[in-house]
Amino acid sequence: MSNPDQTPAVAKTSLLKLDARTRKRNAAETRFKAYGMIAIGMGLLMLVILVFNIVSRGTGAFQQTFVTLEVELVAAKLDKKGNRNLDDIKKVSTFGYAPLLKDAFEAKVAVAGIDTGIKPKQMAAILSKSAAAQMRDFVIANPDMIGETVAFEFLASSRVDGYLKGRVSRDSIANDKKISPEQLDFVDQLVSEGSVTKRFNMSFITGSDASDARPESAGMGVSMIGSLIMMMVVLVLALPIGVAASIYLEEFAPKNWITDIIEVNISNLAAVPSIVFGILGLAVFINYMHLPNSAPLVGGLVLTLMTLPTIIISTRASLKSVPPSIRDAALGVGASKMQSVFHHVLPLAAPGILTGTIIGLAQALGETAPLLLIGMVGFIASNPPDSIAAGLMSPNSAMPAQIYEWAKRADPAFYERAWGGIIILLVFLVSMNTIAVILRRRFERRW
Amino acid sequence: MNTMRLTESAVDTDIKITAKDVQVYYGDNHAIKDVSVEIQDKTVTAFIGPSGCGKSTFLRCINRMNDTIDVCRVQGDIKIDGEDIYDKRVDPVQLRAKVGMVFQKPNPFPKSIYDNVAYGPRIHGLAKNKADLDDIVERALRRGAIWNEVKDRLDAPGTGLSGGQQQRLCIARAVATEPEVLLMDEPCSALDPIATAQVEELIDELRKSYSVVIVTHSMQQAARVSQRTAFFHLGNLVEYGETGQIFTNPVDPRTENYITGRIG
């Protein structure tokens, strides 16, 4: 019989020698750390692969091949009556300009002494289809220049551009009707002569979408404006509504089953697939309220619905994180509930609210699915809108929708532009998130 | 010293706050049971008792801070100067301007020292202009016995002060709105002995102008600063009387057990 009060005798062990249990525990810890490092390493590797892929495929879109060509603006063709009347000049369509390009190439070949077997028409085919229109725009803007010889910088056709970027080779164009090996030889000669060059292409960032016939002139600019207008709508609507709703729910609303249901629903709404909001927008804003199709206003409204739960949840979290002692202090000196919220709680919660709003906006900026349903995905080669009102109501696309549109087109030149568009979109998202981090750091207060 | 206070407090017998049959419920929990008490003007009244006995809850009834807790219900009469503060016509905001409060943990606003004190007068419109407000702030800080320490850095954040200074700043903030009653909920529990001594000195000073009600866990503190003491136990007001009498000659055995350290 042993005495229960007596502690059992423990064998004396050395601290310098690890026992089996400790070794096992240490091994488990080491293994766990290794798993963690492997997981992080995999994540980083994926990120590197992603960034490398995007950059290597997308940077091409920011460069474009240009052909410098001196064109004589023959008066006999562009202004037959010779009176420089703008209305008469406008009657000459781009077909009237096309022969000038052929003549210009013929002259160029003669001057530079390039020996080529192809016909002038084929020479002109290395230019983009937009070349004639570019010339016509220039002439209409400067009618005085008719009769002069002007040096133009034309976009090269997407095949030529692809050839210079290495996307198109003589093998790959074996069955291509748009370009022949002889034309590529001619391009080579022009490159060595210096009139075909590759340089940074601003119009990819500022321009509008273009049809299948001329991928080389397609740009993100107009869809970027569409996205920005949508974000403005989201900010103007979602921020005040979201903040007001959260303040009411967090500070004023009684805690009963009705507010419980509202709370649960808000959390659920945050998880609703965005396409559901899209079909809601289609049903309510377009079919019922008869707002225009494809308009950024409608897109903004749909994205507002989608962003609201995110903003409400983050705003409530940041209101909750303000210590109750601050509210007590304000009430204790005789502030009303509203004064205590607006003078003390809200300023302290502001950085969190801002961060949540920016994250919500970034989410909305990258959203494509709801735009499918309200018609903001599609070929919308509109010009930049003249005013904000026009921008709200006139059909437009959005950055992710534009990228989707390009990615599904057959021509590989558009594929490159889709990757380029992704770079622009990511630049926007990363800078928004950076702003969110900076704001949080900057306005964070301790108490 | 206690005997001196006994004679002193015998002089002023104005009743400032009258509570009659006060019941407080937190949901189903009956937290305060049948408390009736008369609190005198220009007196420091201490509420003592073990944790959870309801002394803080009762204190928060006096300026209706319990209104902010959804599940809390208050029954019975609490009158200040003969006016029922739970009357439907009474706006709790106006009441709280009249009944200032200092909390357990120093809770200055994360703003400048000046703005901390000026906030109350600003929202109540007590100052006509900037010079007026400057005067009010200076007076309040002097009464909070912190003016000399902060007069050169009124723009510094109030949260940057030490704990004791923060608590005195909170007292200055409370007196800046010219209240008639000052409620203090364990104002020294987060402070070291030196800061405690400063705050206690301040409380004694404030007694000249206000009716001060202080909740404290420290019986020594109650004995040091108060003229009258109320002992709460399990939601009941067990005994209420002159501080000297409570500590030297308690009537109820529970009071005696508590002050001698046998319960609580």
XYZ file of C-alpha atoms in Angstrom:
711
model
C 0.000 0.000 0.000
C 1.424 3.336 -1.015
C 0.776 6.610 0.618
C -1.225 8.851 -1.774
C 0.339 12.000 -0.373
C 3.782 10.852 -1.224
C 5.049 11.942 -4.654
C 6.293 8.986 -6.691
C 10.031 8.764 -6.999
C 11.240 10.183 -10.318
C 14.374 8.871 -11.904
C 16.988 11.580 -11.977
C 17.713 12.743 -15.547
C 20.341 14.972 -17.018
C 19.260 18.237 -18.637
C 22.082 17.816 -21.130
C 20.556 14.679 -22.579
C 17.223 14.963 -24.377
C 14.714 12.287 -23.533
C 12.681 10.504 -26.206
C 9.557 12.618 -25.665
C 11.372 15.899 -26.117
C 13.138 14.607 -29.224
C 9.781 13.620 -30.669
C 8.256 16.995 -29.880
C 11.214 18.825 -31.396
C 11.021 16.681 -34.515
C 7.300 17.453 -34.874
C 8.029 21.146 -34.565
C 10.798 21.003 -37.159
C 8.512 19.108 -39.541
C 5.740 21.645 -39.081
C 8.105 24.532 -39.810
C 9.283 22.731 -42.927
C 5.699 22.258 -44.171
C 5.046 25.937 -43.643
C 8.163 26.936 -45.524
C 7.302 24.574 -48.378
C 3.800 26.048 -48.599
C 5.121 29.595 -48.676
C 7.795 28.592 -51.168
C 5.180 27.073 -53.470
C 3.081 30.199 -53.219
C 6.035 32.405 -54.041
C 7.041 30.161 -56.939
C 3.536 30.377 -58.404
C 3.602 34.138 -58.002
C 6.962 34.370 -59.766
C 5.724 32.164 -62.609
C 2.566 34.246 -62.915
C 4.361 37.578 -62.919
C 7.023 36.291 -65.313
C 4.361 34.998 -67.701
C 2.318 38.162 -67.624
C 5.318 40.411 -68.077
C 6.945 38.339 -70.807
C 3.750 38.023 -72.825
C 2.208 41.357 -72.087
C 5.076 43.817 -72.513
C 4.911 43.255 -76.288
C 1.595 45.064 -76.375
C 3.214 48.246 -75.153
C 5.486 48.300 -78.199
C 4.298 48.691 -81.732
C 5.943 48.694 -85.151
C 5.700 51.938 -87.052
C 6.497 52.641 -90.712
C 7.766 56.098 -91.578
C 6.702 57.102 -95.037
C 6.711 60.344 -96.995
C 3.435 60.748 -98.780
C 2.663 63.351 -101.368
C -0.835 64.648 -100.745
C -1.749 64.995 -104.404
C -4.127 67.875 -104.857
C -5.715 66.378 -107.946
C -6.953 63.430 -105.955
C -7.811 64.963 -102.589
C -9.310 68.249 -103.706
C -10.536 67.880 -107.237
C -12.154 71.313 -107.391
C -9.017 72.942 -106.015
C -10.858 75.416 -103.781
C -9.818 73.874 -100.432
C -13.456 73.634 -99.410
C -13.608 71.403 -96.354
C -16.937 69.880 -97.340
C -15.533 68.798 -100.676
C -12.401 67.416 -99.037
C -14.516 65.375 -96.663
C -16.250 63.751 -99.613
C -13.076 61.884 -100.460
C -13.295 58.605 -98.577
C -10.381 56.526 -97.327
C -10.522 54.646 -100.655
C -9.425 57.842 -102.311
C -6.354 57.940 -100.100
C -5.233 54.360 -100.654
C -3.559 55.015 -104.044
C -1.407 57.706 -102.452
C 0.140 55.075 -100.204
C 1.030 52.894 -103.175
C 2.624 55.846 -104.919
C 4.504 56.737 -101.761
C 5.966 53.238 -101.492
C 6.916 53.274 -105.181
C 8.710 56.549 -104.677
C 10.410 55.251 -101.544
C 11.672 52.108 -103.308
C 13.022 54.204 -106.123
C 14.780 56.697 -103.835
C 16.254 54.146 -101.440
C 17.193 51.777 -104.236
C 15.416 48.821 -102.691
C 15.146 45.899 -105.035
C 11.926 44.040 -104.519
C 9.708 41.903 -106.649
C 6.392 42.775 -105.052
C 3.800 45.135 -106.423
C 3.052 48.542 -104.813
C -0.322 47.247 -103.642
C 1.412 44.496 -101.681
C 3.876 47.024 -100.329
C 1.016 49.126 -98.999
C -0.436 46.020 -97.391
C 2.316 46.011 -94.758
C 0.628 49.060 -93.298
C -2.291 48.933 -90.935
C -5.777 49.364 -92.389
C -5.918 52.489 -90.292
C -3.228 54.220 -92.382
C -5.591 55.737 -94.954
C -7.909 57.006 -92.221
C -4.962 58.504 -90.372
C -4.009 60.410 -93.529
C -7.563 61.564 -94.121
C -7.864 62.844 -90.561
C -4.623 64.742 -91.028
C -5.779 66.323 -94.283
C -9.137 67.351 -92.827
C -7.356 68.927 -89.878
C -4.749 70.642 -92.083
C -6.298 71.312 -95.510
C -3.439 73.708 -96.308
C -1.036 70.795 -96.539
C -2.687 69.425 -99.685
C -0.146 69.346 -102.448
C 2.780 69.049 -100.028
C 4.790 65.967 -99.202
C 4.350 64.970 -95.563
C 6.241 62.365 -93.529
C 3.736 60.113 -91.767
C 4.335 57.497 -89.135
C 1.889 54.693 -89.879
C 1.169 51.647 -87.769
C 2.453 48.497 -89.417
C -0.065 45.706 -89.917
C -0.330 43.206 -87.091
C 1.511 40.538 -89.126
C 4.485 42.808 -89.728
C 4.389 43.846 -86.078
C 4.313 40.186 -85.082
C 7.228 39.457 -87.437
C 9.358 42.106 -85.752
C 8.353 40.833 -82.316
C 9.119 37.244 -83.298
C 5.515 36.073 -83.071
C 5.213 35.584 -86.845
C 7.746 33.628 -88.867
C 7.996 32.573 -92.524
C 6.827 29.088 -91.536
C 3.790 30.285 -89.628
C 2.465 32.345 -92.516
C 2.537 29.462 -95.013
C -1.273 29.510 -95.293
C -1.754 33.136 -94.366
C -3.559 35.212 -96.988
C -2.766 38.475 -95.317
C 0.968 38.408 -95.820
C 3.525 36.651 -98.028
C 7.249 35.806 -97.525
C 8.118 38.373 -100.191
C 6.431 41.085 -98.182
C 8.485 40.013 -95.148
C 11.641 40.318 -97.283
C 10.532 43.829 -98.158
C 9.998 44.571 -94.444
C 13.525 43.321 -93.723
C 14.866 45.723 -96.339
C 12.909 48.618 -94.841
C 14.159 47.729 -91.351
C 17.772 47.843 -92.471
C 17.013 51.111 -94.246
C 15.574 52.479 -90.992
C 12.015 53.374 -91.883
C 10.420 50.463 -90.024
C 10.968 50.772 -86.284
C 9.549 49.418 -83.065
C 8.826 51.851 -80.240
C 6.637 52.506 -77.204
C 2.985 52.679 -78.148
C 1.040 55.235 -76.127
C -2.165 54.577 -78.017
C -2.382 51.111 -76.456
C -2.959 52.876 -73.134
C -5.088 55.745 -74.421
C -6.814 54.396 -77.525
C -10.102 52.631 -78.103
C -10.824 49.079 -79.144
C -10.497 48.211 -82.839
C -12.120 45.648 -85.101
C -10.682 42.265 -86.057
C -9.213 43.785 -89.219
C -6.702 45.985 -87.390
C -5.616 44.627 -84.011
C -2.548 46.883 -84.148
C -4.612 49.961 -83.327
C -6.655 48.525 -80.454
C -6.144 50.199 -77.071
C -7.375 50.115 -73.475
C -8.034 53.838 -73.029
C -11.781 53.988 -73.519
C -12.492 50.892 -71.465
C -10.252 52.389 -68.783
C -12.525 55.440 -68.756
C -15.490 53.068 -68.516
C -13.927 51.387 -65.497
C -13.088 54.706 -63.851
C -16.624 56.013 -64.312
C -18.002 52.808 -62.813
C -15.647 53.171 -59.855
C -16.845 56.730 -59.373
C -20.443 55.521 -59.297
C -19.484 52.792 -56.823
C -17.589 55.211 -54.594
C -20.318 57.858 -54.628
C -23.060 55.338 -53.834
C -21.482 52.506 -51.884
C -19.348 54.527 -49.468
C -22.073 56.759 -47.981
C -24.740 54.053 -48.056
C -22.394 51.428 -46.634
C -21.011 53.668 -43.903
C -24.438 54.952 -42.925
C -25.838 51.423 -42.779
C -22.930 50.180 -40.683
C -23.092 53.083 -38.257
C -26.795 52.543 -37.796
C -26.450 48.794 -37.320
C -23.435 49.029 -35.055
C -24.260 52.039 -32.897
C -27.984 52.705 -32.968
C -29.960 49.637 -33.959
C -31.528 47.628 -31.153
C -30.205 44.098 -30.883
C -33.181 41.941 -31.751
C -34.108 39.217 -34.207
C -34.730 41.665 -37.054
C -31.226 43.102 -36.866
C -29.881 39.574 -36.470
C -31.538 38.571 -39.736
C -30.197 41.677 -41.456
C -26.707 40.909 -40.182
C -26.783 37.315 -41.393
C -28.064 38.449 -44.765
C -25.322 41.009 -45.188
C -22.709 38.362 -44.501
C -24.414 36.055 -46.981
C -24.613 38.764 -49.628
C -20.847 39.131 -49.493
C -20.579 35.533 -50.637
C -23.178 35.690 -53.416
C -21.582 35.018 -56.832
C -21.164 38.242 -58.742
C -23.090 36.947 -61.752
C -26.195 36.901 -59.580
C -25.807 40.626 -59.074
C -25.383 40.902 -62.850
C -28.715 39.250 -63.601
C -30.350 41.349 -60.903
C -28.983 44.455 -62.612
C -30.262 43.224 -65.960
C -33.729 42.608 -64.551
C -34.045 45.738 -62.451
C -31.945 48.470 -64.012
C -32.276 47.588 -67.705
C -35.530 45.689 -68.153
C -37.554 47.444 -65.472
C -36.023 50.906 -65.137
C -35.036 51.064 -68.822
C -31.566 52.399 -68.275
C -29.401 52.030 -71.391
C -27.590 48.794 -72.179
C -23.836 48.623 -71.755
C -23.791 51.917 -69.837
C -21.188 52.437 -67.092
C -23.982 53.849 -64.928
C -25.671 50.451 -64.875
C -22.325 48.699 -64.401
C -21.588 51.038 -61.502
C -24.967 50.338 -59.912
C -24.475 46.584 -60.181
C -20.969 46.794 -58.759
C -22.305 49.028 -55.970
C -24.679 46.258 -54.940
C -21.768 43.847 -55.032
C -19.391 46.090 -53.063
C -21.864 47.191 -50.381
C -21.598 44.052 -48.218
C -17.788 44.245 -48.307
C -17.846 47.873 -47.236
C -20.473 47.277 -44.552
C -18.586 44.326 -43.082
C -15.232 46.135 -42.964
C -16.809 49.340 -41.651
C -18.582 47.475 -38.869
C -15.368 45.693 -37.971
C -13.491 48.965 -37.702
C -16.299 50.593 -35.702
C -16.218 47.609 -33.365
C -12.482 47.973 -32.889
C -12.891 51.465 -31.415
C -12.737 50.895 -27.654
C -16.032 51.437 -25.806
C -14.233 53.682 -23.326
C -14.122 56.381 -26.014
C -17.902 56.223 -26.394
C -18.309 56.312 -22.599
C -16.004 59.302 -22.379
C -18.015 61.218 -24.965
C -21.361 60.301 -23.401
C -19.946 61.111 -19.969
C -19.305 64.750 -20.887
C -22.822 65.037 -22.247
C -22.351 64.332 -25.940
C -25.347 62.854 -27.689
C -25.080 59.412 -29.235
C -24.697 60.950 -32.670
C -22.043 63.410 -31.494
C -20.096 60.617 -29.866
C -20.207 58.637 -33.121
C -19.376 61.450 -35.507
C -16.866 63.319 -33.332
C -14.980 60.386 -31.857
C -15.818 56.922 -33.124
C -15.956 57.617 -36.843
C -12.610 59.484 -37.051
C -10.953 56.595 -35.224
C -12.581 54.058 -37.514
C -11.856 56.048 -40.681
C -8.598 54.306 -41.678
C -10.282 50.926 -41.457
C -13.279 52.164 -43.405
C -11.040 53.631 -46.101
C -9.027 50.452 -46.384
C -12.168 48.360 -46.672
C -13.583 50.705 -49.283
C -10.447 50.621 -51.398
C -10.261 46.830 -51.198
C -13.942 46.693 -52.176
C -13.292 49.033 -55.103
C -10.330 46.959 -56.224
C -12.541 43.894 -56.148
C -15.173 45.699 -58.201
C -12.549 46.932 -60.662
C -11.545 43.386 -61.524
C -15.092 42.057 -61.754
C -16.151 40.724 -65.174
C -19.086 38.392 -64.696
C -21.837 40.917 -63.900
C -20.728 43.027 -66.866
C -21.437 40.065 -69.154
C -25.102 40.288 -68.327
C -25.597 44.005 -68.716
C -23.838 44.067 -72.060
C -20.585 45.744 -71.146
C -18.647 42.917 -72.735
C -18.477 43.066 -76.486
C -16.955 45.027 -79.302
C -17.410 48.630 -78.212
C -15.015 50.745 -80.246
C -16.456 54.030 -79.122
C -14.479 57.215 -78.859
C -13.678 58.640 -75.444
C -16.833 60.303 -74.054
C -16.994 64.108 -74.141
C -18.305 64.576 -70.613
C -18.961 62.628 -67.443
C -22.694 62.584 -68.183
C -22.043 61.133 -71.632
C -19.589 58.709 -70.056
C -22.267 57.497 -67.653
C -24.896 56.825 -70.272
C -23.087 55.940 -73.507
C -22.102 52.328 -74.150
C -18.667 51.450 -72.935
C -16.626 48.519 -71.829
C -14.518 47.994 -68.733
C -10.909 46.895 -68.359
C -11.507 43.244 -67.414
C -14.302 42.989 -69.988
C -11.994 44.405 -72.654
C -9.328 41.869 -71.729
C -11.878 39.065 -71.952
C -13.037 40.364 -75.315
C -9.487 40.407 -76.700
C -8.615 37.020 -75.302
C -11.476 35.340 -77.128
C -10.650 36.808 -80.553
C -8.836 34.551 -83.018
C -5.965 36.780 -84.060
C -2.846 36.189 -81.900
C -2.184 39.936 -82.052
C -5.230 40.406 -79.809
C -3.979 37.715 -77.490
C -0.851 39.747 -76.869
C -2.997 42.790 -76.157
C -5.038 40.809 -73.634
C -1.842 40.125 -71.668
C -0.882 43.769 -71.976
C -4.312 44.740 -70.683
C -3.803 42.492 -67.694
C -0.602 44.356 -66.882
C -2.507 47.658 -66.899
C -5.271 46.188 -64.739
C -2.761 44.774 -62.270
C -0.964 48.109 -62.070
C -4.274 49.677 -61.073
C -5.046 46.988 -58.498
C -1.585 47.014 -56.958
C -1.573 50.788 -56.695
C -5.029 50.798 -55.079
C -3.920 48.241 -52.534
C -0.748 50.213 -51.902
C -2.824 53.322 -51.269
C -4.936 51.305 -48.836
C -1.834 50.175 -46.941
C -0.378 53.687 -46.868
C -3.651 55.177 -45.606
C -3.885 52.570 -42.894
C -0.318 53.187 -41.754
C -0.714 56.904 -41.922
C -3.950 57.379 -40.019
C -3.716 54.491 -37.635
C -3.973 55.847 -34.103
C -3.135 54.273 -30.837
C -5.123 54.752 -27.699
C -8.919 63.735 10.876
C -12.081 61.722 10.642
C -13.563 63.389 13.649
C -12.945 66.749 12.063
C -14.792 65.658 8.953
C -17.643 64.392 11.018
C -18.251 67.831 12.412
C -17.742 69.376 9.010
C -20.249 67.179 7.233
C -22.767 67.664 9.977
C -23.009 71.277 8.825
C -24.200 70.819 5.242
C -27.209 68.631 5.042
C -28.552 69.707 1.642
C -29.746 66.606 -0.171
C -28.590 66.549 -3.780
C -29.618 63.106 -4.968
C -32.475 61.040 -3.646
C -32.890 57.430 -4.708
C -35.934 55.490 -3.657
C -36.561 51.766 -4.123
C -34.270 51.519 -7.130
C -34.266 48.176 -8.918
C -31.933 47.379 -11.795
C -32.236 44.313 -13.987
C -29.774 43.045 -16.565
C -32.135 40.824 -18.512
C -33.248 38.334 -15.876
C -30.502 39.204 -13.460
C -31.695 41.393 -10.605
C -28.575 43.483 -10.051
C -29.790 46.197 -7.675
C -32.466 45.478 -5.105
C -34.490 48.133 -3.309
C -31.743 50.677 -2.956
C -32.771 53.893 -1.269
C -30.154 56.488 -0.524
C -29.857 60.217 -0.023
C -26.645 61.796 -1.237
C -25.666 65.176 0.139
C -24.398 68.178 -1.728
C -20.766 69.286 -1.331
C -19.856 65.933 0.113
C -17.800 62.999 -1.024
C -19.865 59.847 -0.828
C -18.062 56.530 -1.231
C -19.675 53.329 -2.468
C -17.812 50.273 -1.248
C -18.443 46.584 -1.496
C -17.125 43.407 -3.049
C -16.869 42.989 -6.851
C -20.213 42.500 -8.563
C -22.207 43.952 -5.677
C -23.807 46.579 -7.918
C -22.058 49.713 -6.748
C -20.873 50.674 -10.249
C -24.258 49.794 -11.699
C -25.951 52.062 -9.196
C -23.458 54.836 -9.951
C -24.235 54.551 -13.657
C -27.934 54.921 -12.888
C -27.319 58.407 -11.571
C -26.346 59.768 -14.990
C -28.299 57.183 -16.964
C -25.211 55.628 -18.545
C -27.077 52.357 -18.193
C -29.377 53.528 -20.977
C -26.627 52.560 -23.412
C -26.913 48.929 -22.365
C -29.825 47.332 -24.192
C -30.730 44.680 -21.641
C -30.606 46.999 -18.652
C -33.874 48.106 -17.015
C -34.118 50.588 -14.154
C -37.146 50.925 -11.868
C -37.783 53.242 -8.954
C -37.114 56.926 -8.428
C -33.855 58.797 -8.670
C -34.218 62.511 -8.118
C -31.633 65.231 -8.458
C -32.737 68.436 -6.772
C -36.207 66.975 -6.573
C -36.479 66.229 -10.314
C -36.977 62.661 -11.441
C -34.150 61.924 -13.863
C -36.018 58.963 -15.360
C -38.941 61.183 -16.286
C -39.871 60.870 -19.979
C -39.220 64.553 -20.508
C -35.617 64.318 -19.320
C -33.031 64.128 -22.066
C -30.178 61.938 -20.845
C -27.733 64.108 -22.777
C -28.703 67.165 -20.748
C -28.582 65.123 -17.587
C -25.044 63.959 -18.312
C -23.900 67.527 -18.776
C -25.135 68.144 -15.229
C -23.774 64.889 -13.833
C -20.174 64.409 -14.960
C -18.441 61.081 -14.864
C -14.870 59.839 -14.510
C -14.205 56.244 -15.453
C -12.109 53.451 -14.071
C -9.602 53.471 -16.896
C -8.321 56.875 -17.938
C -9.978 57.417 -21.314
C -8.800 60.661 -22.876
C -9.858 61.195 -26.470
C -7.011 60.592 -28.919
C -6.835 64.347 -29.453
C -4.816 67.197 -28.002
C -5.004 67.989 -24.300
C -6.744 71.241 -25.155
C -9.370 69.547 -27.333
C -10.007 66.942 -24.667
C -11.040 69.586 -22.185
C -12.655 71.917 -24.710
C -14.890 69.221 -26.193
C -17.613 69.369 -23.533
C -17.855 73.183 -23.413
C -17.871 73.248 -27.221
C -20.802 70.878 -27.670
C -22.760 72.587 -24.897
C -21.991 76.039 -26.262
C -20.500 77.261 -22.996
C -17.929 79.521 -24.639
C -18.800 82.546 -26.720
C -15.408 82.867 -28.361
C -11.900 81.453 -28.451
C -10.632 83.528 -25.509
C -13.605 82.387 -23.468
C -12.883 78.777 -24.318
C -9.203 79.249 -23.439
C -10.302 80.499 -20.017
C -12.621 77.548 -19.472
C -9.897 75.092 -20.457
C -7.359 76.719 -18.180
C -9.791 76.812 -15.252
C -10.720 73.170 -15.757
C -7.094 72.078 -15.996
C -6.238 74.046 -12.865
C -9.106 72.400 -11.026
C -7.884 69.056 -12.339
C -4.533 69.939 -10.711
C -2.734 69.272 -13.965
C -2.386 72.787 -15.388
C 1.217 73.243 -14.336
C 2.268 69.997 -15.941
C 0.604 70.555 -19.313
C 0.353 74.310 -19.796
C 3.314 74.290 -22.196
C 2.027 71.457 -24.323
C -1.685 71.865 -24.706
C -1.352 70.704 -28.315
C 0.247 67.411 -27.334
C -1.993 64.370 -27.525
C -3.822 63.538 -24.307
C -2.992 59.879 -24.788
C 0.710 60.681 -24.479
C 0.427 61.590 -20.781
C 1.169 59.209 -17.950
C -1.682 57.235 -16.395
C -2.118 59.553 -13.436
C -1.962 62.623 -15.629
C -4.479 61.095 -17.993
C -6.896 60.482 -15.140
C -6.523 64.050 -13.894
C -7.057 65.213 -17.472
C -10.281 63.189 -17.518
C -11.350 64.841 -14.270
C -10.554 68.241 -15.789
C -12.598 67.255 -18.826
C -15.502 66.278 -16.570
C -15.453 69.528 -14.577
C -15.098 71.682 -17.716
C -18.821 71.354 -18.411
C -19.607 72.767 -14.954
C -21.493 69.749 -13.634
C -23.272 69.721 -10.285
C -22.509 66.124 -9.473
C -19.315 64.243 -10.253
C -19.451 60.471 -10.444
C -16.177 58.567 -10.208
C -16.039 54.888 -10.970
C -12.885 53.516 -9.317
C -10.844 56.447 -10.592
C -7.602 55.256 -9.025
C -7.660 51.553 -9.725
C -5.292 51.917 -12.669
C -2.949 54.330 -10.936
C 0.170 53.985 -8.812
C 0.179 55.219 -5.181
C 1.682 58.623 -6.022
C -0.858 59.350 -8.752
C -3.565 58.031 -6.437
C -2.539 60.480 -3.740
C -2.691 63.330 -6.248
C -6.145 62.318 -7.430
C -7.398 61.908 -3.861
C -6.162 65.354 -2.964
C -7.987 66.617 -5.997
C -11.212 64.887 -4.951
C -11.051 66.552 -1.570
C -10.597 69.871 -3.361
C -13.544 69.228 -5.689
C -15.837 68.626 -2.725
C -16.075 72.380 -2.232
C -17.984 72.771 -5.473
C -19.617 69.449 -6.235
C -21.402 66.512 -4.841
C -18.860 63.765 -5.515
C -19.816 60.094 -5.587
C -16.909 57.694 -5.772
C -16.908 53.953 -6.210
C -13.809 52.337 -4.802
C -12.410 48.948 -3.981
C -9.987 50.377 -1.517
C -11.444 50.828 1.923
C -8.502 52.986 2.918
C -9.334 55.287 0.053
C -12.971 55.460 1.093
C -11.899 56.304 4.609
C -9.439 58.915 3.375
C -11.585 60.858 0.915
C -15.223 60.430 1.848
C -17.517 61.890 4.460
C -20.268 59.378 3.906
C -19.993 55.750 2.898
C -22.475 53.272 1.495
C -21.770 49.559 1.693
C -23.280 47.401 -1.029
C -23.509 43.651 -0.897
C -25.125 41.348 -3.505
C -27.198 44.187 -4.928
C -28.437 45.427 -1.578
C -27.491 48.614 0.153
C -26.499 47.147 3.499
C -25.466 50.205 5.378
C -25.147 53.896 4.725
C -23.847 56.508 7.092
C -20.981 58.706 8.225
C -17.683 57.290 7.015
C -16.248 57.344 10.494
C -19.166 55.396 11.871
C -19.123 52.802 9.069
C -15.460 52.064 9.595
C -15.335 52.220 13.363
C -18.739 51.130 14.495
C -20.703 49.349 11.762
C -24.238 48.337 12.600
C -24.630 45.431 10.209
C -22.463 42.322 10.732
C -21.917 42.053 6.942
C -20.339 45.502 6.900
C -18.111 44.545 9.736
C -17.112 41.319 8.010
C -16.274 43.209 4.837
C -14.225 45.990 6.372
C -12.334 43.567 8.521
C -11.568 41.482 5.423
C -13.646 38.421 6.170
C -15.813 38.691 2.998
C -15.199 40.178 -0.430
